[in-house]
């Protein structure tokens, strides 16, 4: 039976799911020892004329014959059960394994082992389980735990090996592929109270600069054909002896483009209870900003600044919010070769009336160039610094601290040059992070432009 416990945690290759050639059930070492001991005792008993040795070998032979009178023909079936409900970082995971016996012969022992993602803290998932399964029955193994980081996490692959016929036969390892668990990022609190720099839709909650039906007073003008009677300002009309109506500014929605810098990953992720890497901050901030503007009725789109330039089209509503969360699960570090990055992204990918929120650590110089080009093209750009405060390269020698200090000074110079070009840069700090910069952007958008 000891060979059953040598089931390794490593998963077999992709070819493991294919049926192996040869018999499903193979003899174990216990059967080999039984046959060897029985044969030796019989040979010695015949050679030495010892009847007691023959009688001593009889129980082993009879026991093996009784256990092997019925041999199983089917291998166990193993399935992975995962929680398909809405799961966020720090939430409880309801996972488990189910081992079924399709044969009419019970399994004396089934050893089950599984692998899980390092971001799923499942109880006892790092050790094998030993269970018994009756004939034509099944057994369940519960794996409760916690999801500690966003993304598509895997439970499995899982492997099982069964022993039957008193441990004399064992089936070949049965492997089932992994089952995915979707863990959505925690939505950090965010609330921007400032106006949008541009509102270009037909209806919405933002005050625009165009007259129309809305709640913001734009002034009083003379009555014209097509004006509604409820808009008549009777005080001004009685004073001027002419009908005047109150003019309002139309309420329109806005488009918000979240541009994610995925040129590289910086920092170590500790999950929801530990430190945050650049991608952690980027994904959680993007989810928070998207949730805020989508709940206000705005249109939100997402775009990656990387080699693939993955994009999500602009839309509004709860369906778009769920699509945004699903889209964020596939965010990965996506570096771009220096020879081709200029063709990956350009200002023509961005609507002229959209508010562009760029989530970037501002480490790669190409990100700074991209911000400057967007601003010079007349786009409304806000840069959100996602670099962790304590981010630093690993110490390799005595010159590493000095090199890190010089790197930080150079980065501060880049931030200063961006601000000189009119690019507001703010560090992500949850609620109210963008209020001050949105106020400045809205003020600049409403100011008259020189010809």
Coordinates of C-alpha atoms in Angstrom, one line a residue:
X1 CA 0.0 0.0 0.0
X2 CA 3.0 2.3 0.4
X3 CA 3.2 2.8 -3.3
X4 CA -0.2 4.5 -3.3
X5 CA 1.1 7.3 -1.1
X6 CA 3.8 8.2 -3.6
X7 CA 1.3 10.1 -5.7
X8 CA 3.2 13.2 -6.5
X9 CA 1.6 16.7 -6.3
X10 CA 3.0 17.5 -9.8
X11 CA 0.5 17.2 -12.6
X12 CA 1.2 15.0 -15.6
X13 CA 1.6 16.5 -19.0
X14 CA -1.2 17.3 -21.4
X15 CA -1.1 13.7 -22.5
X16 CA -2.1 12.5 -19.1
X17 CA -5.8 12.9 -19.8
X18 CA -5.6 10.4 -22.7
X19 CA -6.2 6.7 -21.8
X20 CA -3.0 4.9 -21.1
X21 CA -2.2 1.8 -23.1
X22 CA -2.4 -1.5 -21.2
X23 CA -4.6 -2.7 -18.4
X24 CA -6.3 -0.2 -16.1
X25 CA -5.7 -2.3 -13.0
X26 CA -2.2 -3.5 -12.3
X27 CA -0.8 -5.7 -9.5
X28 CA 0.7 -3.9 -6.5
X29 CA 3.8 -4.8 -4.5
X30 CA 1.5 -6.5 -2.0
X31 CA 0.4 -9.0 -4.6
X32 CA 4.0 -9.5 -5.7
X33 CA 5.1 -10.2 -2.1
X34 CA 2.2 -12.6 -1.6
X35 CA 3.1 -14.6 -4.7
X36 CA 6.8 -14.6 -3.9
X37 CA 6.3 -15.7 -0.3
X38 CA 3.7 -18.4 -1.2
X39 CA 6.0 -19.8 -3.9
X40 CA 9.1 -19.9 -1.6
X41 CA 7.2 -21.6 1.1
X42 CA 5.8 -24.3 -1.3
X43 CA 9.2 -24.9 -2.8
X44 CA 10.9 -25.2 0.6
X45 CA 8.1 -27.5 1.8
X46 CA 8.4 -29.8 -1.2
X47 CA 12.2 -29.8 -1.2
X48 CA 12.6 -30.3 2.6
X49 CA 9.5 -32.5 3.0
X50 CA 8.1 -30.1 5.5
X51 CA 4.3 -30.1 5.6
X52 CA 4.2 -27.2 8.1
X53 CA 5.8 -24.9 5.4
X54 CA 3.1 -25.9 3.0
X55 CA 0.4 -25.2 5.6
X56 CA 2.0 -21.9 6.3
X57 CA 1.8 -20.9 2.7
X58 CA -1.9 -21.9 2.4
X59 CA -3.4 -18.8 4.1
X60 CA -1.5 -16.5 1.7
X61 CA -2.7 -18.4 -1.4
X62 CA -6.3 -18.8 -0.2
X63 CA -6.5 -15.1 0.8
X64 CA -5.2 -13.9 -2.6
X65 CA -7.6 -16.3 -4.4
X66 CA -10.6 -15.0 -2.4
X67 CA -9.7 -11.3 -3.0
X68 CA -9.0 -11.8 -6.7
X69 CA -12.2 -13.8 -7.4
X70 CA -13.7 -10.5 -8.7
X71 CA -11.5 -8.0 -10.4
X72 CA -12.7 -4.4 -11.0
X73 CA -12.9 -3.3 -14.6
X74 CA -13.5 0.5 -14.3
X75 CA -11.3 3.2 -12.8
X76 CA -12.5 5.8 -10.4
X77 CA -14.0 9.1 -11.7
X78 CA -12.9 12.4 -10.1
X79 CA -14.5 15.8 -10.6
X80 CA -13.6 19.2 -9.3
X81 CA -16.4 21.4 -7.9
X82 CA -15.9 25.1 -7.8
X83 CA -17.9 28.1 -6.7
X84 CA -19.5 29.8 -9.8
X85 CA -21.0 32.7 -7.8
X86 CA -19.8 36.3 -7.7
X87 CA -16.4 36.0 -5.8
X88 CA -14.2 38.9 -4.9
X89 CA -10.8 39.2 -3.2
X90 CA -11.0 38.1 0.4
X91 CA -14.2 36.1 -0.2
X92 CA -14.8 32.6 0.8
X93 CA -14.3 29.8 -1.8
X94 CA -16.5 26.8 -1.8
X95 CA -14.5 24.1 -3.7
X96 CA -14.3 20.4 -3.4
X97 CA -13.6 17.1 -5.0
X98 CA -16.0 14.2 -5.8
X99 CA -14.7 10.7 -6.4
X100 CA -17.1 8.2 -7.9
X101 CA -17.0 4.5 -8.3
X102 CA -18.8 3.3 -11.4
X103 CA -17.8 -0.4 -10.7
X104 CA -19.8 -2.9 -8.7
X105 CA -16.7 -3.7 -6.6
X106 CA -15.8 -1.3 -3.7
X107 CA -12.5 0.5 -3.5
X108 CA -10.5 -0.3 -0.3
X109 CA -8.6 2.9 -0.5
X110 CA -8.5 5.9 -2.8
X111 CA -5.7 8.4 -2.6
X112 CA -6.6 11.9 -4.0
X113 CA -4.4 14.8 -4.4
X114 CA -4.8 18.2 -6.1
X115 CA -3.0 21.4 -6.9
X116 CA -4.4 24.8 -6.4
X117 CA -3.4 28.4 -7.3
X118 CA -1.2 30.0 -4.7
X119 CA -3.8 32.7 -4.4
X120 CA -6.5 30.2 -3.2
X121 CA -5.9 29.3 0.4
X122 CA -7.9 26.1 0.6
X123 CA -7.8 24.0 3.8
X124 CA -5.6 20.9 3.5
X125 CA -5.2 21.2 -0.2
X126 CA -1.5 20.7 0.0
X127 CA -1.8 17.1 1.4
X128 CA -3.3 13.8 0.0
X129 CA -6.7 12.6 1.1
X130 CA -7.3 8.9 1.8
X131 CA -10.9 7.8 1.5
X132 CA -12.9 4.6 0.8
X133 CA -15.6 4.5 -1.9
X134 CA -18.3 1.8 -1.8
X135 CA -19.5 -0.1 -4.9
X136 CA -21.5 2.1 -7.2
X137 CA -21.1 5.0 -4.8
X138 CA -19.3 8.3 -4.4
X139 CA -17.4 10.3 -1.8
X140 CA -17.0 14.1 -1.5
X141 CA -14.0 16.1 -0.2
X142 CA -14.7 19.7 0.8
X143 CA -12.0 22.3 0.3
X144 CA -13.2 25.5 1.9
X145 CA -10.9 28.5 1.8
X146 CA -10.3 32.1 0.8
X147 CA -9.4 33.8 -2.4
X148 CA -6.6 36.3 -1.8
X149 CA -6.0 37.9 -5.2
X150 CA -8.0 38.8 -8.3
X151 CA -7.7 36.9 -11.6
X152 CA -8.6 33.5 -13.0
X153 CA -7.4 31.1 -10.4
X154 CA -7.3 27.3 -10.9
X155 CA -8.4 24.5 -8.6
X156 CA -6.6 21.4 -9.9
X157 CA -5.5 19.4 -11.8
X158 CA -6.5 16.6 -9.4
X159 CA -5.2 13.0 -9.5
X160 CA -6.7 9.9 -7.9
X161 CA -5.5 6.3 -7.5
X162 CA -7.6 3.5 -6.1
X163 CA -6.7 0.1 -4.5
X164 CA -9.1 -2.8 -4.5
X165 CA -9.1 -6.6 -3.9
X166 CA -7.6 -6.2 -0.5
X167 CA -4.8 -3.9 -1.8
X168 CA -3.6 -6.5 -4.3
X169 CA -4.6 -4.4 -7.4
X170 CA -4.3 -0.7 -8.0
X171 CA -5.6 1.4 -10.9
X172 CA -3.4 3.7 -12.9
X173 CA -3.5 7.4 -11.8
X174 CA -6.6 9.2 -13.0
X175 CA -6.1 12.9 -13.7
X176 CA -8.8 15.5 -14.3
X177 CA -8.1 19.0 -15.7
X178 CA -8.3 22.1 -13.6
X179 CA -11.4 24.1 -13.0
X180 CA -11.2 27.8 -13.0
X181 CA -12.4 30.2 -10.4
X182 CA -13.1 33.9 -11.3
X183 CA -12.0 36.2 -8.5
X184 CA -13.0 39.8 -9.2
X185 CA -10.9 42.7 -7.8
X186 CA -11.9 44.5 -4.7
X187 CA -13.5 47.8 -5.7
X188 CA -11.7 50.4 -3.7
X189 CA -13.9 53.4 -2.6
X190 CA -13.8 56.1 -5.1
X191 CA -16.0 59.2 -5.6
X192 CA -15.3 62.1 -7.8
X193 CA -17.6 65.1 -7.3
X194 CA -16.1 67.4 -9.9
X195 CA -17.6 68.0 -13.3
X196 CA -16.5 66.2 -16.4
X197 CA -14.3 68.3 -18.8
X198 CA -16.6 67.3 -21.8
X199 CA -20.0 65.7 -22.1
X200 CA -20.8 64.6 -25.6
X201 CA -23.7 62.2 -25.3
X202 CA -27.4 62.9 -25.7
X203 CA -28.6 62.3 -22.2
X204 CA -26.8 61.9 -18.9
X205 CA -26.1 63.4 -15.5
X206 CA -23.3 65.9 -16.4
X207 CA -23.9 69.6 -17.2
X208 CA -22.8 70.4 -20.7
X209 CA -22.0 73.8 -22.4
X210 CA -24.8 73.4 -24.9
X211 CA -28.3 74.7 -24.4
X212 CA -31.1 72.2 -24.1
X213 CA -33.3 70.4 -21.6
X214 CA -31.7 70.2 -18.2
X215 CA -31.6 71.5 -14.7
X216 CA -28.8 74.1 -14.9
X217 CA -29.8 77.7 -15.6
X218 CA -28.0 79.2 -18.5
X219 CA -29.9 82.6 -18.7
X220 CA -33.1 84.2 -19.9
X221 CA -34.0 84.9 -23.5
X222 CA -37.0 85.9 -25.6
X223 CA -39.7 83.4 -26.4
X224 CA -39.2 81.6 -29.7
X225 CA -41.4 79.1 -31.6
X226 CA -40.9 75.6 -30.1
X227 CA -40.3 76.8 -26.5
X228 CA -42.3 75.1 -23.8
X229 CA -44.8 77.2 -21.9
X230 CA -43.5 75.9 -18.5
X231 CA -40.2 77.6 -19.3
X232 CA -41.7 81.1 -19.4
X233 CA -40.2 83.5 -16.8
X234 CA -43.2 85.6 -15.8
X235 CA -41.2 88.1 -13.8
X236 CA -39.0 89.1 -16.7
X237 CA -42.0 88.9 -19.1
X238 CA -44.1 91.3 -17.0
X239 CA -41.2 93.7 -16.6
X240 CA -40.2 93.8 -20.3
X241 CA -43.8 93.4 -21.7
X242 CA -42.4 90.5 -23.9
X243 CA -42.4 86.8 -23.3
X244 CA -39.1 85.5 -22.0
X245 CA -38.1 81.9 -21.2
X246 CA -35.5 80.5 -18.9
X247 CA -32.7 78.8 -20.9
X248 CA -31.0 75.8 -19.4
X249 CA -27.9 73.7 -20.2
X250 CA -28.5 70.2 -21.4
X251 CA -27.5 67.2 -19.2
X252 CA -25.4 64.8 -21.1
X253 CA -23.3 61.7 -20.4
X254 CA -19.6 61.5 -20.9
X255 CA -17.1 58.9 -22.1
X256 CA -14.4 57.8 -19.8
X257 CA -11.4 55.9 -21.2
X258 CA -9.3 53.9 -18.7
X259 CA -5.9 53.4 -20.3
X260 CA -3.9 50.7 -18.4
X261 CA -0.1 50.7 -18.7
X262 CA 0.9 47.0 -18.8
X263 CA 4.4 47.4 -20.1
X264 CA 5.7 45.7 -16.9
X265 CA 5.0 44.5 -13.4
X266 CA 6.8 46.1 -10.5
X267 CA 6.6 45.1 -6.8
X268 CA 5.5 41.9 -5.2
X269 CA 1.8 41.1 -4.7
X270 CA 0.8 40.0 -1.3
X271 CA -2.9 39.5 -2.1
X272 CA -5.7 41.3 -0.6
X273 CA -4.2 41.2 2.9
X274 CA -0.6 42.1 1.8
X275 CA 1.2 44.6 -0.3
X276 CA 0.1 45.6 -3.8
X277 CA 2.1 45.5 -7.0
X278 CA 1.6 47.8 -9.9
X279 CA -0.9 45.5 -11.6
X280 CA -2.8 45.1 -8.3
X281 CA -3.2 48.9 -7.9
X282 CA -4.0 49.3 -11.6
X283 CA -6.7 46.7 -11.7
X284 CA -8.4 47.7 -8.4
X285 CA -8.3 51.4 -9.3
X286 CA -9.7 50.7 -12.8
X287 CA -12.6 48.7 -11.2
X288 CA -13.3 51.5 -8.8
X289 CA -13.3 54.3 -11.4
X290 CA -15.4 52.3 -13.8
X291 CA -18.0 51.5 -11.2
X292 CA -18.3 55.1 -10.2
X293 CA -18.9 56.5 -13.7
X294 CA -21.0 53.6 -14.8
X295 CA -23.3 54.1 -11.8
X296 CA -23.7 57.7 -12.9
X297 CA -24.8 56.7 -16.4
X298 CA -21.6 57.5 -18.3
X299 CA -20.0 55.4 -21.0
X300 CA -16.7 53.6 -20.0
X301 CA -14.2 51.9 -22.2
X302 CA -10.8 50.3 -21.4
X303 CA -7.6 50.0 -23.3
X304 CA -4.3 48.4 -22.6
X305 CA -1.0 50.1 -23.4
X306 CA 1.0 47.0 -24.4
X307 CA 1.9 44.9 -27.4
X308 CA -1.6 43.5 -28.0
X309 CA -3.5 46.8 -27.3
X310 CA -6.5 44.9 -25.9
X311 CA -9.6 47.1 -25.9
X312 CA -13.1 47.1 -24.5
X313 CA -15.6 49.2 -26.4
X314 CA -17.5 52.0 -24.6
X315 CA -20.9 51.3 -23.1
X316 CA -22.9 52.0 -20.0
X317 CA -25.1 50.2 -17.5
X318 CA -24.6 47.3 -15.2
X319 CA -23.9 44.9 -18.0
X320 CA -20.9 47.0 -19.0
X321 CA -19.7 47.0 -15.4
X322 CA -19.8 43.2 -15.3
X323 CA -18.0 43.1 -18.6
X324 CA -15.3 45.5 -17.2
X325 CA -14.7 43.1 -14.3
X326 CA -14.5 40.2 -16.6
X327 CA -12.1 42.1 -18.9
X328 CA -9.9 43.0 -15.9
X329 CA -9.3 39.4 -15.0
X330 CA -7.1 38.9 -18.1
X331 CA -4.8 41.9 -17.4
X332 CA -1.2 40.7 -17.5
X333 CA 2.2 42.3 -18.0
X334 CA 2.6 42.8 -21.7
X335 CA 5.9 44.4 -22.6
X336 CA 6.4 45.9 -26.1
X337 CA 9.6 45.8 -28.2
X338 CA 11.1 49.2 -28.6
X339 CA 11.0 48.8 -32.4
X340 CA 7.3 48.4 -32.7
X341 CA 5.7 50.3 -29.7
X342 CA 5.0 53.4 -31.8
X343 CA 2.6 51.5 -34.0
X344 CA 0.7 50.0 -31.1
X345 CA -1.1 53.1 -29.7
X346 CA -1.8 56.6 -30.9
X347 CA -4.0 59.5 -30.3
X348 CA -6.4 58.4 -33.1
X349 CA -7.5 55.5 -30.8
X350 CA -9.0 58.0 -28.3
X351 CA -12.2 60.0 -28.7
X352 CA -11.6 63.7 -28.7
X353 CA -14.3 64.3 -26.1
X354 CA -13.4 61.4 -23.8
X355 CA -11.8 61.8 -20.4
X356 CA -8.6 59.7 -20.5
X357 CA -7.6 58.3 -17.1
X358 CA -4.1 56.7 -17.6
X359 CA -3.1 54.2 -14.9
X360 CA 0.6 54.0 -15.1
X361 CA 3.7 53.6 -12.8
X362 CA 5.6 56.1 -15.0
X363 CA 8.7 53.9 -15.1
X364 CA 9.0 53.2 -18.8
X365 CA 9.9 56.4 -20.7
X366 CA 7.5 55.3 -23.5
X367 CA 4.6 55.9 -21.1
X368 CA 5.6 59.5 -20.5
X369 CA 5.9 60.0 -24.2
X370 CA 2.4 58.6 -24.7
X371 CA 1.0 61.0 -22.1
X372 CA 2.7 64.0 -23.7
X373 CA 1.4 63.1 -27.2
X374 CA -2.2 62.6 -25.9
X375 CA -2.1 66.1 -24.2
X376 CA -0.6 67.8 -27.3
X377 CA -3.4 66.3 -29.4
X378 CA -6.0 68.1 -27.3
X379 CA -7.3 65.1 -25.3
X380 CA -8.4 65.5 -21.7
X381 CA -5.8 63.4 -19.9
X382 CA -5.4 62.6 -16.2
X383 CA -2.4 60.4 -15.1
X384 CA -2.8 58.2 -12.0
X385 CA 0.5 57.1 -10.5
X386 CA 0.2 53.4 -9.6
X387 CA 3.8 52.8 -8.4
X388 CA 3.9 51.4 -4.8
X389 CA 5.5 53.8 -2.4
X390 CA 8.1 51.3 -1.2
X391 CA 8.9 49.9 -4.7
X392 CA 12.6 49.4 -5.2
X393 CA 14.9 47.0 -7.1
X394 CA 16.4 44.1 -5.2
X395 CA 19.7 44.9 -3.5
X396 CA 22.6 43.2 -5.4
X397 CA 25.6 45.1 -4.1
X398 CA 26.6 48.3 -2.2
X399 CA 25.8 50.5 -5.2
X400 CA 22.1 49.5 -5.4
X401 CA 20.8 52.1 -2.8
X402 CA 22.6 54.9 -4.7
X403 CA 21.3 53.7 -8.0
X404 CA 17.8 53.5 -6.6
X405 CA 18.1 57.1 -5.3
X406 CA 19.3 58.3 -8.7
X407 CA 16.4 56.5 -10.4
X408 CA 13.9 58.1 -8.1
X409 CA 15.4 61.6 -8.8
X410 CA 15.1 60.9 -12.5
X411 CA 11.5 59.8 -12.1
X412 CA 10.6 63.0 -10.2
X413 CA 12.1 65.0 -13.1
X414 CA 9.9 63.1 -15.5
X415 CA 6.8 63.9 -13.4
X416 CA 7.9 67.6 -13.4
X417 CA 8.2 67.7 -17.2
X418 CA 4.8 66.1 -17.6
X419 CA 3.2 68.7 -15.4
X420 CA 4.9 71.4 -17.4
X421 CA 3.3 70.0 -20.5
X422 CA -0.1 70.2 -18.8
X423 CA -0.5 66.6 -17.8
X424 CA -1.9 66.4 -14.3
X425 CA -0.4 63.5 -12.3
X426 CA -1.8 62.3 -9.0
X427 CA -1.1 59.2 -6.9
X428 CA -4.0 56.8 -6.4
X429 CA -5.5 57.2 -2.9
X430 CA -9.0 55.9 -3.2
X431 CA -11.9 58.2 -2.6
X432 CA -11.4 61.8 -3.9
X433 CA -8.1 60.9 -5.7
X434 CA -9.0 62.7 -8.9
X435 CA -11.2 65.6 -7.6
X436 CA -8.5 68.3 -7.7
X437 CA -7.1 67.3 -11.1
X438 CA -10.6 66.9 -12.6
X439 CA -11.4 70.4 -11.4
X440 CA -8.4 71.8 -13.2
X441 CA -9.1 69.8 -16.3
X442 CA -12.8 70.9 -16.4
X443 CA -11.7 74.5 -15.9
X444 CA -9.2 74.3 -18.8
X445 CA -11.9 72.7 -21.0
X446 CA -14.4 75.4 -20.3
X447 CA -11.9 78.2 -20.9
X448 CA -11.9 79.9 -24.4
X449 CA -9.2 78.7 -26.7
X450 CA -7.1 81.1 -28.7
X451 CA -7.3 80.8 -32.5

